GROMACS .gro file of C-alpha atoms in nm:
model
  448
    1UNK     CA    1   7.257  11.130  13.756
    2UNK     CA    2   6.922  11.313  13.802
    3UNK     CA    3   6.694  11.101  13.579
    4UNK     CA    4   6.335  11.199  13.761
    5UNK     CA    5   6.236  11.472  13.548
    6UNK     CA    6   6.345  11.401  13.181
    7UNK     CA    7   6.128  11.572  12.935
    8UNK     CA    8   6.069  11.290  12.624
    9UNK     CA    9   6.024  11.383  12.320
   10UNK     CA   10   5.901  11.184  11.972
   11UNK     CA   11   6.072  11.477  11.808
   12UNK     CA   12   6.437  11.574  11.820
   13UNK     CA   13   6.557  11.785  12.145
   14UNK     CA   14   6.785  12.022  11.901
   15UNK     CA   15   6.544  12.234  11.767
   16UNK     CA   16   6.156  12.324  11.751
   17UNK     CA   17   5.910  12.207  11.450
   18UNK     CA   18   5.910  12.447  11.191
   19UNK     CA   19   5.600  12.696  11.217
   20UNK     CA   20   5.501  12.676  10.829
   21UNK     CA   21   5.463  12.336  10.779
   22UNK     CA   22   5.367  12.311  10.394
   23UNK     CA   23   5.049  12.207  10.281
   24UNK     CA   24   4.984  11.821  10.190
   25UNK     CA   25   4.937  11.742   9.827
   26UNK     CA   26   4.562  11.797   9.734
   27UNK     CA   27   4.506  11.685   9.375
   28UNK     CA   28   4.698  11.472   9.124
   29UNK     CA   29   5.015  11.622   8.903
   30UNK     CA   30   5.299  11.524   8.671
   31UNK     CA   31   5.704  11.615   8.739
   32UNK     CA   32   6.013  11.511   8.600
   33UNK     CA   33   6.143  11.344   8.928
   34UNK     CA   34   5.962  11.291   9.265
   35UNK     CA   35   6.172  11.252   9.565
   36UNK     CA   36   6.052  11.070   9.881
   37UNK     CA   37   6.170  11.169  10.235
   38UNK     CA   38   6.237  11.495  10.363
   39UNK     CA   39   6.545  11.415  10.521
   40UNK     CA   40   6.876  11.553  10.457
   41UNK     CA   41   6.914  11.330  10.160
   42UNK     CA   42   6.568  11.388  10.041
   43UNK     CA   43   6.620  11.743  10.082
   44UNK     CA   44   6.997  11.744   9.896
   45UNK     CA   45   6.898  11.559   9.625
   46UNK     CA   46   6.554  11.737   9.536
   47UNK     CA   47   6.732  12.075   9.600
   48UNK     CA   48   7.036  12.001   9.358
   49UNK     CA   49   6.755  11.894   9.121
   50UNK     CA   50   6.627  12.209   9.140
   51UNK     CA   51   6.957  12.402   9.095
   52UNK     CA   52   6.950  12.204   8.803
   53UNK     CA   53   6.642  12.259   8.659
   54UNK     CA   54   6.466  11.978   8.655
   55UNK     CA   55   6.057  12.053   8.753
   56UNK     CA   56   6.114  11.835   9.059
   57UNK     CA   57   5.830  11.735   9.349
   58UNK     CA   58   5.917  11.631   9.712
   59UNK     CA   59   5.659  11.454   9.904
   60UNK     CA   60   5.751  11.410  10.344
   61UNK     CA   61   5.508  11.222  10.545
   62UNK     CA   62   5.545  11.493  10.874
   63UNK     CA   63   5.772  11.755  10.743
   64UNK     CA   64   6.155  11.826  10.614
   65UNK     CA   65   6.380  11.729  10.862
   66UNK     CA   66   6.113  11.509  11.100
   67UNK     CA   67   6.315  11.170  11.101
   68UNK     CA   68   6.665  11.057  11.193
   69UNK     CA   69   6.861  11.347  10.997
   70UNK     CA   70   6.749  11.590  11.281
   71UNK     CA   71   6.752  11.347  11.585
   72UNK     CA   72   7.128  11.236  11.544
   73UNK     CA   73   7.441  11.337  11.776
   74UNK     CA   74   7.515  11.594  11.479
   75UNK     CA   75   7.834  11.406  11.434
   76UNK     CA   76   7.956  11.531  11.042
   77UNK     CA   77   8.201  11.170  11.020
   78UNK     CA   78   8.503  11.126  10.791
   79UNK     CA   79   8.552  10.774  10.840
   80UNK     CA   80   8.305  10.490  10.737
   81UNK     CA   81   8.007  10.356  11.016
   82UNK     CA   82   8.027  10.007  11.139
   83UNK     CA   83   8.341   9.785  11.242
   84UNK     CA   84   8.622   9.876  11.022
   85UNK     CA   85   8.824   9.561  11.094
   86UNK     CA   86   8.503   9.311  10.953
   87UNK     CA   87   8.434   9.559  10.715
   88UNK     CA   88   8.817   9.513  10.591
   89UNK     CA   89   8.793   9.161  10.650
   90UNK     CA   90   8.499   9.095  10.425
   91UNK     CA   91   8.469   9.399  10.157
   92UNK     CA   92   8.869   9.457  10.108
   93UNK     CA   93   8.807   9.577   9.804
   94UNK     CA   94   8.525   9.845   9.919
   95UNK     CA   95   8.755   9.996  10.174
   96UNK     CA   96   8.903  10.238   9.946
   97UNK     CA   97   8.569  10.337   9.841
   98UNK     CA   98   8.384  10.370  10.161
   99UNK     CA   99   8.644  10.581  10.290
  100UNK     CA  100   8.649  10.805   9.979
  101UNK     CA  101   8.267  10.862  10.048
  102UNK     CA  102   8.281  10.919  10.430
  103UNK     CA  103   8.539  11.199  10.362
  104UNK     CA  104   8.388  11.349  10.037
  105UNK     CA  105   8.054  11.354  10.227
  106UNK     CA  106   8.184  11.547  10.547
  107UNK     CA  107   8.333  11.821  10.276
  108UNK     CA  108   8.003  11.854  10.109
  109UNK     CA  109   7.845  11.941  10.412
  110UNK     CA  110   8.077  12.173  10.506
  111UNK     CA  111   8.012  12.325  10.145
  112UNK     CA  112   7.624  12.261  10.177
  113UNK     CA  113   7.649  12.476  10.535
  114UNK     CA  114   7.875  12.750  10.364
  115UNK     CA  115   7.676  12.798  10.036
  116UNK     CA  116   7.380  12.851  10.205
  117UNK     CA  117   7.491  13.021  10.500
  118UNK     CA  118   7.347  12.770  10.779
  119UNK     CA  119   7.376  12.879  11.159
  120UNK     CA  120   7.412  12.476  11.297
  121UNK     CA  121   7.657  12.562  11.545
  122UNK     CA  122   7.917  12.369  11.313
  123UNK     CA  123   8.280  12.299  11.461
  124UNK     CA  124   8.548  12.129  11.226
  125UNK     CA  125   8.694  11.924  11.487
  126UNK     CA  126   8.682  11.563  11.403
  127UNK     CA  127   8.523  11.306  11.543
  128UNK     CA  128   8.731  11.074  11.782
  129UNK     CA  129   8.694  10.678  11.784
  130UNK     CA  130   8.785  10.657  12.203
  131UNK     CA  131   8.893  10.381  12.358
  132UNK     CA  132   8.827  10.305  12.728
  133UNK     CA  133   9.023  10.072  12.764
  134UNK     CA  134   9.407   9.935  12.635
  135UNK     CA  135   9.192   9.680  12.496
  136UNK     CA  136   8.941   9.925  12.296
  137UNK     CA  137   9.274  10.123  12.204
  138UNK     CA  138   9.433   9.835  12.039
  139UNK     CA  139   9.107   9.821  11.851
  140UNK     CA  140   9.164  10.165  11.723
  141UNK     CA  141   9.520  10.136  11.641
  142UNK     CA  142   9.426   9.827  11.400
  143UNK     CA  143   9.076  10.049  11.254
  144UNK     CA  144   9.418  10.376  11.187
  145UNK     CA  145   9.587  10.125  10.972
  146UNK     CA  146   9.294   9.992  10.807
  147UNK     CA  147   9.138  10.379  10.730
  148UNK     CA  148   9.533  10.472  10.607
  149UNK     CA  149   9.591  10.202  10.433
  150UNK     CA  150   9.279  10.285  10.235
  151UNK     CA  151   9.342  10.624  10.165
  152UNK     CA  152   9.222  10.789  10.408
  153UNK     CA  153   9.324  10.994  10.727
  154UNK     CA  154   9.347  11.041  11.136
  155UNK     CA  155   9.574  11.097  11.408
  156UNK     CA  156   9.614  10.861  11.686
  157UNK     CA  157   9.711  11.015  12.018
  158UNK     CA  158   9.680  10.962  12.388
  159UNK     CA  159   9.364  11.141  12.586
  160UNK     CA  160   9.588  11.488  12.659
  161UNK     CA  161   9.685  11.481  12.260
  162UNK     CA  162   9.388  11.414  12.146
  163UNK     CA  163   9.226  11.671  12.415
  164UNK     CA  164   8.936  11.423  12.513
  165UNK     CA  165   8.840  11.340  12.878
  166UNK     CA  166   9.101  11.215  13.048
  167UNK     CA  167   8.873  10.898  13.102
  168UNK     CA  168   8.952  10.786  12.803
  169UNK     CA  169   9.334  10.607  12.690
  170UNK     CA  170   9.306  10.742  12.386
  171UNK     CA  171   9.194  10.696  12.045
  172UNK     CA  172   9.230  10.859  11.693
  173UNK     CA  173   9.049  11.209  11.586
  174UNK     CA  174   8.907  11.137  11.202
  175UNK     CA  175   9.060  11.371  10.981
  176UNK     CA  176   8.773  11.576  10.872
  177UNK     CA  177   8.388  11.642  10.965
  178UNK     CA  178   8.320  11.811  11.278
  179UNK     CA  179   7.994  11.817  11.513
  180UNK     CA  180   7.727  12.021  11.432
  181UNK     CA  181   7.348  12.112  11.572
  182UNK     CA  182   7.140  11.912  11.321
  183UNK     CA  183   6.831  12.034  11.398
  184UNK     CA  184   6.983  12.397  11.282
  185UNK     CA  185   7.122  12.184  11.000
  186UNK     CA  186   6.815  12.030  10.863
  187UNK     CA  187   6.615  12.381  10.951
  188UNK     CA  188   6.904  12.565  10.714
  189UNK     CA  189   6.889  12.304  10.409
  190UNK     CA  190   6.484  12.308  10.450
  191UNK     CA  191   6.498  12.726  10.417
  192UNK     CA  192   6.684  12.627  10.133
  193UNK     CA  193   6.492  12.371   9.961
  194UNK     CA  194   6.153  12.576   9.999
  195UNK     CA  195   6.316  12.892   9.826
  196UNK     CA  196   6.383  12.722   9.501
  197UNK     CA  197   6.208  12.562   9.264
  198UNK     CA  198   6.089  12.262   9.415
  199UNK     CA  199   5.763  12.204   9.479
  200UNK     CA  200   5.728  12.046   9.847
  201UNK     CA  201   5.456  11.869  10.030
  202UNK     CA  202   5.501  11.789  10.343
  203UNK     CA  203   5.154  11.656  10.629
  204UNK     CA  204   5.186  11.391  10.235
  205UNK     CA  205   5.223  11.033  10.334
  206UNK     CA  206   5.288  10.808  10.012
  207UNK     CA  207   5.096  10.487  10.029
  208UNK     CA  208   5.195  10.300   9.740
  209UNK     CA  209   5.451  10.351   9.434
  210UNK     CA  210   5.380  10.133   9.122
  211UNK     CA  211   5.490  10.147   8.738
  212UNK     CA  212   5.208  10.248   8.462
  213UNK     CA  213   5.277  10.336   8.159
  214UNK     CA  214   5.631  10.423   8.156
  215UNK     CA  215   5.568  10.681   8.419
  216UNK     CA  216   5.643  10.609   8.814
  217UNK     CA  217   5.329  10.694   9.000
  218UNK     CA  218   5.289  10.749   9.373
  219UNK     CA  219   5.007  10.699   9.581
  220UNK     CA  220   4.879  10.920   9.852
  221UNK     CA  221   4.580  10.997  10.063
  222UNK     CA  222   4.453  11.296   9.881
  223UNK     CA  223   4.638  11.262   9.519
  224UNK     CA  224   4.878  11.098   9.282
  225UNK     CA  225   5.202  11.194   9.143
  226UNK     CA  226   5.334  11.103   8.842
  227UNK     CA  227   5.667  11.141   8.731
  228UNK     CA  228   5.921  11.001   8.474
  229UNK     CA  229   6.188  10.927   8.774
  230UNK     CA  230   6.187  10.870   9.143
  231UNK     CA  231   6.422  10.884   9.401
  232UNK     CA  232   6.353  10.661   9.710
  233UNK     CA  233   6.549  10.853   9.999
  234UNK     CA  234   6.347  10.726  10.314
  235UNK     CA  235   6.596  10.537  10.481
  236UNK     CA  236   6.439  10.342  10.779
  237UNK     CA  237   6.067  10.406  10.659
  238UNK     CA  238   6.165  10.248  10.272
  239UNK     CA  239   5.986   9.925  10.400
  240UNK     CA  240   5.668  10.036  10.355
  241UNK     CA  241   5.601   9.954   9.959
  242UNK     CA  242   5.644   9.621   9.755
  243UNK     CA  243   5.855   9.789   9.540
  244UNK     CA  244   6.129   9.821   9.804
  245UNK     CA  245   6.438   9.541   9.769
  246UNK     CA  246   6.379   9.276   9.992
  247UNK     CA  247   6.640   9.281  10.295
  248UNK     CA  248   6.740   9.653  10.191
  249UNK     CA  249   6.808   9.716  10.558
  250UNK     CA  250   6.615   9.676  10.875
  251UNK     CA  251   6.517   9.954  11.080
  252UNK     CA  252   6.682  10.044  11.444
  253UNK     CA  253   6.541  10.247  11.676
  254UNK     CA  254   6.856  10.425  11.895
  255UNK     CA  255   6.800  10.722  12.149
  256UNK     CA  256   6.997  10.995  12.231
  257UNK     CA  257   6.988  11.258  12.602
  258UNK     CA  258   7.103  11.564  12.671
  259UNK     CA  259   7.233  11.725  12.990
  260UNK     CA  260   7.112  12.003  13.210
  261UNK     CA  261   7.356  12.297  13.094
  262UNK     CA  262   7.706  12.255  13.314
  263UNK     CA  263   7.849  12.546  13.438
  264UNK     CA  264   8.182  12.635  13.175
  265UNK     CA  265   8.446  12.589  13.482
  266UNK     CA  266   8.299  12.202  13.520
  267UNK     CA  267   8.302  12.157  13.139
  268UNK     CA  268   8.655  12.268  13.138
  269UNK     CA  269   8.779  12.086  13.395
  270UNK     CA  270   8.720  11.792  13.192
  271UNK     CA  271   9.014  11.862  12.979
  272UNK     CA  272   8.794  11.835  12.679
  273UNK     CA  273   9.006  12.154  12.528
  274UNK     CA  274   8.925  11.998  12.156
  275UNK     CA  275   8.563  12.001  12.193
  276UNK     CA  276   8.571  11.708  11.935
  277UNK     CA  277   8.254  11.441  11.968
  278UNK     CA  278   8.384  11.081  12.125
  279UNK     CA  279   8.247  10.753  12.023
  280UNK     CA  280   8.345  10.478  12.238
  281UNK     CA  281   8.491  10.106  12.055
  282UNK     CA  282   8.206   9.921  12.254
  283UNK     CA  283   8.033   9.665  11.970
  284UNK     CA  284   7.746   9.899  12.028
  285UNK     CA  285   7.892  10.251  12.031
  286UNK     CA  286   7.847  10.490  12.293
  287UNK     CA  287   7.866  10.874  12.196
  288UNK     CA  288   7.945  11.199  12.400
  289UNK     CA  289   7.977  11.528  12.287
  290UNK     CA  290   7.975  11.903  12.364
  291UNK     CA  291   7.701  12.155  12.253
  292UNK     CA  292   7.713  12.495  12.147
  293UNK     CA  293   7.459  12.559  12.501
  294UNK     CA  294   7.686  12.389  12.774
  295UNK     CA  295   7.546  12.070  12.762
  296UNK     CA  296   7.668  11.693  12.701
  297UNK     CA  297   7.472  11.487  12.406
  298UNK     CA  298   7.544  11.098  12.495
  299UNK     CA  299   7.348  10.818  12.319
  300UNK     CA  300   7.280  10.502  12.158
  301UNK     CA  301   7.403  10.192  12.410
  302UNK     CA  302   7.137   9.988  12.284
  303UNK     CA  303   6.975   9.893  11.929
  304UNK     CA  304   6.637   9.792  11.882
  305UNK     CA  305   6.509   9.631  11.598
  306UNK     CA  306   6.113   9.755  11.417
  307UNK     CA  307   5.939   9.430  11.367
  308UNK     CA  308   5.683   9.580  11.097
  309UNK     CA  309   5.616   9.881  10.884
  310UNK     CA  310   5.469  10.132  10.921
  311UNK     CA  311   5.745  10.172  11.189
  312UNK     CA  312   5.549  10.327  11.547
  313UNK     CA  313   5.618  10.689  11.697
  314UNK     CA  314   5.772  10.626  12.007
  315UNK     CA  315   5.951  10.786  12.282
  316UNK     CA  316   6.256  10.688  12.437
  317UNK     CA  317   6.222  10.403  12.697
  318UNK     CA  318   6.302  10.539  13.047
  319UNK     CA  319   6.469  10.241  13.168
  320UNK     CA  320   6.738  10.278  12.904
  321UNK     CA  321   6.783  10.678  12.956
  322UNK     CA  322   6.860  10.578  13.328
  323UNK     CA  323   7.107  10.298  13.195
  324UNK     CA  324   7.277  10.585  12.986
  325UNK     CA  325   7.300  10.788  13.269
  326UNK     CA  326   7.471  10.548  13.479
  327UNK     CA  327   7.744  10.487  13.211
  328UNK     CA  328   7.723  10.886  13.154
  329UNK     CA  329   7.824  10.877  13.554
  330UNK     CA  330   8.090  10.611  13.513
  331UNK     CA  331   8.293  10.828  13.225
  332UNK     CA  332   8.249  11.135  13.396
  333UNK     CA  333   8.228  11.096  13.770
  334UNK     CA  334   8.253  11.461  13.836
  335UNK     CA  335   7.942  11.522  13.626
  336UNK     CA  336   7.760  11.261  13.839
  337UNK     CA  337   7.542  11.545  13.996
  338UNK     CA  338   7.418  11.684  13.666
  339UNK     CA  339   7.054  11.612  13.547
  340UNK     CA  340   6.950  11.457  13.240
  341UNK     CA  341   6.714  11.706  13.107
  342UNK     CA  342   6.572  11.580  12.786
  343UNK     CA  343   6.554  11.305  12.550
  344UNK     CA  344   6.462  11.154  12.190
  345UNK     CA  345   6.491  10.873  11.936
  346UNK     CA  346   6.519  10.821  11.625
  347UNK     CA  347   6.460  10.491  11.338
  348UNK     CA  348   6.773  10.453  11.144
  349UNK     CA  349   6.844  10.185  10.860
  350UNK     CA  350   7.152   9.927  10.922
  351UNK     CA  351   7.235   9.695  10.587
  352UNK     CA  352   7.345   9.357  10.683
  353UNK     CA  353   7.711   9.454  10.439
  354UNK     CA  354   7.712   9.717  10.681
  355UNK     CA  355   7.815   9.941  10.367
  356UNK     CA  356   7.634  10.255  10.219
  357UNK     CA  357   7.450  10.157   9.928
  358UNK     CA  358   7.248  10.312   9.632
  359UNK     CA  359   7.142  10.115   9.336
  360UNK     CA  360   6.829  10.132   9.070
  361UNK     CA  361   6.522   9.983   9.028
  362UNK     CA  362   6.400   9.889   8.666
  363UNK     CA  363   6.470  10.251   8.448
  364UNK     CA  364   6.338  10.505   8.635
  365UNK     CA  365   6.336  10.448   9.024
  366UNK     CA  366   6.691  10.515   9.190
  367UNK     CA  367   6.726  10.478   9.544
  368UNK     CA  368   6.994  10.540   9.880
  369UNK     CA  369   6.826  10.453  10.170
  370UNK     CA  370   7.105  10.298  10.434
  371UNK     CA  371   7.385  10.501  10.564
  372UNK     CA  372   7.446  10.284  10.847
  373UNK     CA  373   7.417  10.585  11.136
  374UNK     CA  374   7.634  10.828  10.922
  375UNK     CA  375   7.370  10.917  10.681
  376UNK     CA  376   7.357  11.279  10.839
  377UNK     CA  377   7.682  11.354  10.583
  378UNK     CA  378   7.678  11.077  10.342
  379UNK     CA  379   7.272  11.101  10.255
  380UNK     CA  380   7.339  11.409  10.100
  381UNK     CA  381   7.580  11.363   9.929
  382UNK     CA  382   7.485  11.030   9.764
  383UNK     CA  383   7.134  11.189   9.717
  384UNK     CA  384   7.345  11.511   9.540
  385UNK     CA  385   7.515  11.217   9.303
  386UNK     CA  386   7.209  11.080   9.214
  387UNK     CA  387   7.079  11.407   9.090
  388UNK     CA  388   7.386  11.432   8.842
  389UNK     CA  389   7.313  11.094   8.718
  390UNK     CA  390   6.939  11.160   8.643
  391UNK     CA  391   7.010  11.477   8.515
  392UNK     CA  392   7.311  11.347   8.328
  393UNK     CA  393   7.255  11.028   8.195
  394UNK     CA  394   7.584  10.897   8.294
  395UNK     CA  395   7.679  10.805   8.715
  396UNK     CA  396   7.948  10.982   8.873
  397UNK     CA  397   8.229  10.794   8.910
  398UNK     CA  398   8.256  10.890   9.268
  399UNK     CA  399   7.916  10.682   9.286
  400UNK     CA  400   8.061  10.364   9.153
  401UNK     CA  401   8.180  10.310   9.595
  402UNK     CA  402   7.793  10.228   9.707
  403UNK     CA  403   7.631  10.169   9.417
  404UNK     CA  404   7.466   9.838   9.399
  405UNK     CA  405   7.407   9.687   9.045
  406UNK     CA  406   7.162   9.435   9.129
  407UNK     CA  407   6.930   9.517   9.439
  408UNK     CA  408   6.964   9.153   9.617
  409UNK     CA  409   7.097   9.194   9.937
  410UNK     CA  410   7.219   8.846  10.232
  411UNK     CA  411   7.001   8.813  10.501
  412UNK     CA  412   7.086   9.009  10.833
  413UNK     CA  413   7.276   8.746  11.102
  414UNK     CA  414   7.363   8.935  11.427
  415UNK     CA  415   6.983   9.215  11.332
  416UNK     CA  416   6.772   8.952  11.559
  417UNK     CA  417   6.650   9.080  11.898
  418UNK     CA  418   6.816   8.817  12.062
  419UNK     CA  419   7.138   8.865  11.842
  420UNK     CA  420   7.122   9.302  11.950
  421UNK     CA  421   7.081   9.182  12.299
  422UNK     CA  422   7.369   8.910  12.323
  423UNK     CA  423   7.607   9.194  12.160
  424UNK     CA  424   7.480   9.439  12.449
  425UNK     CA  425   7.544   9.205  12.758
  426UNK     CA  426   7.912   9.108  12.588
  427UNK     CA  427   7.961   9.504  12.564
  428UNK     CA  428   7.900   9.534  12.951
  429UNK     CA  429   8.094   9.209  13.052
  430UNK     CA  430   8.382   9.373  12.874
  431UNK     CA  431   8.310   9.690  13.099
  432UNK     CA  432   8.338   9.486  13.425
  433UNK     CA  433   8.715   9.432  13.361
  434UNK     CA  434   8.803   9.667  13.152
  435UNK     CA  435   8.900   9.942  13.382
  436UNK     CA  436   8.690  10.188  13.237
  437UNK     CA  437   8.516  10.270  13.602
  438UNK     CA  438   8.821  10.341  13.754
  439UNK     CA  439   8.977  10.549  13.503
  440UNK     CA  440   8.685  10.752  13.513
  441UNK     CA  441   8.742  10.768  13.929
  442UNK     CA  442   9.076  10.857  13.901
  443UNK     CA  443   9.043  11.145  13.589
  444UNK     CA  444   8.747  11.298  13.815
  445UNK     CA  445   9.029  11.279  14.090
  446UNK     CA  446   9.258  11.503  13.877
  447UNK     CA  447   9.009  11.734  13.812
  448UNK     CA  448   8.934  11.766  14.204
   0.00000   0.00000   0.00000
């Protein structure tokens, strides 16, 4: 692939920053509850705050929608993140749970997109966990039982049944969620969020947040806020303040790339008649989808780990865009040709459980800050749950799955750099015998 004249970007390549950035706080004030984060869970949970009329303030460092929530592969997933057999193996008893809230989370998307009447480009077609390899598909079989077993649902099928590349064996489509432009996404919740109630500053970077009084009071360049509740929902950024649990999560920077657009006849060639978004069962995923423009969205590969807050702006590093391309090259041989025309990254948070969590801090600070790379559904919807509880006074049972009654978290094993990087070179010694290369040969032979 044609990797020579990427354009990088340190934001998202979905959409365009918004051209009426709000206004950054200027002056002190008092609010019920203070949110934050602008992301999607920021935005959900300030927004059903609203709706239920609490006098509720959102403060965003850049603006609504500016971190992960609009830099992901818009993947909407109905299954939980992470490896489902160790996650099975070491939280049994969370399965049920985790599986409840990947599902319920995809649904209240779908909901969120339909109430408000977003244009994201959404398609209700699953994601698929594919294997590319007998070995990977075994994999998948085992993670089917485990997500059944648990409650919850997919449907296993060959490459044809599925209708995924033929370079794949297999694998199993989740059984709802879809994939979605999140840029549009975050754009349609942000309308959204600025036409109610909610009073939002965004260019507002919060320095410091600190108990006096009773009240929870945030810090910022140009003003305080204080307010009787807060709701912490800054994922990879939550690092910044004391107040934070220790070992909450670490931040990991992934990157995603997007093709020059492919003509429709090459596209469907493929024999990608589902359109449904494909993660591969590498220990560090790889993920491919369609877009609503002709193009292919393939990322992640690689994790790297922030050392220190506040976490840097970065770009994505060349040398692992060209490494993307070459496996981009090896799963679709046919596509070899096409350029890589842009590409971005984005800080996640990854808990060492590997398990969504929310939890509480003292009476009045509530946070959800790790998602685990599917916060783009499940940050929302946690974030909606917390609303109900501050608002109510009692949680939601269907917040009894993450939540976290005291915020002590294990230390991370495998987070190190030299742990991410040992994963990544057993990923690609798998690849050299796998047969993964010349499946991809002989699907692109097919298709000649």
């Amino acid at each position: 692939m044609d990797v020579d004249n990427v354009e990088y970007s340190t934001f998202t390549g979905w959409t365009d920053p918004p051209a009426d950035v709000r206004p950054a706080l200027d002056g002190d004030l008092t609010c019920d509850v203070a949110v934050i984060g602008g992301g999607m869970g920021g935005m959900a949970t300030a927004l059903r705050l609203a709706e239920r009329g609490q006098d509720v303030v959102l403060l965003e460092e850049k603006f609504c929608g500016y971190g992960a929530s609009s830099r992901s592969a818009g993947q909407i997933a109905g299954a939980p993140g992470g490896d489902l057999r160790l996650l099975s193996l070491f939280s049994p008893k969370k399965m049920p749970g985790m599986v409840r809230i990947a599902e319920n989370s995809a649904r209240f998307v779908e909901e969120l997109i339909e109430t408000h009447d977003i244009d994201c480009d959404y398609e209700a077609n699953g994601m698929v966990f594919g294997a590319v390899s007998f070995g990977q598909m075994l994999r998948v079989r085992t993670q089917a039982w485990i997500i059944r077993r648990a409650g919850g649902h997919g449907k296993l099928g060959t490459s044809a049944e599925l209708g995924i590349p033929g370079a794949f064996v297999g694998g199993m489509r989740e059984g709802v969620g879809g994939m979605l432009n999140p840029g549009k996404l975050c754009r349609g919740v942000r309308r959204a969020l600025l036409s109610s109630s909610a009073r939002v500053f965004e260019q507002t970077k919060v320095t410091d947040v600190r108990r006096t009084g009773g009240k929870a009071v945030l810090a910022t360049p140009h003003g305080e806020v204080r307010a009787n509740k807060v709701v912490l929902a800054t994922n990879a950024y939550a690092g910044e303040w004391d107040i934070t649990p220790e070992r909450l999560s670490v931040p990991m920077w992934i990157i995603e790339a997007e093709t020059a657009p492919i003509a429709p006849e090459r596209i469907a060639a493929l024999g990608w008649s589902s359109r449904s978004g494909v993660v591969t069962q590498h220990n560090i995923m790889t993920n491919y989808r369609l877009t609503a423009r002709n193009t292919i969205v393939f990322g992640v590969r690689r994790l790297e780990r922030g050392q220190s807050f506040p976490l840097p702006e970065k770009t994505a590093d060349p040398g692992l865009v060209a490494e993307l391309a070459e496996a981009f090259a090896t799963t679709f041989p046919s596509l070899a040709d096409v350029a890589v025309e842009r590409a971005w990254g984005g800080w996640i948070a990854i808990t060492s459980s590997w398990l969504s969590i929310a939890g509480q801090i003292g009476d009045n600070i509530y946070y959800s800050l790790a998602c685990n790379g599917h916060g783009l559904a499940q940050a929302p919807y946690i974030g909606s749950l917390i609303a109900d509880l501050i608002v109510d006074g009692t949680r939601p049972e269907a917040l009894d799955d993450v939540w976290v009654e005291k915020p002590k978290f294990p230390p991370f094993m495998m987070m190190s750099p030299l742990g991410l990087r040992t994963v990544w070179a057993v990923d690609r010694f798998n690849d050299l015998f796998n047969g993964s290369r010349r499946r991809g040969l002989r699907s692109a032979a097919r298709v000649r």
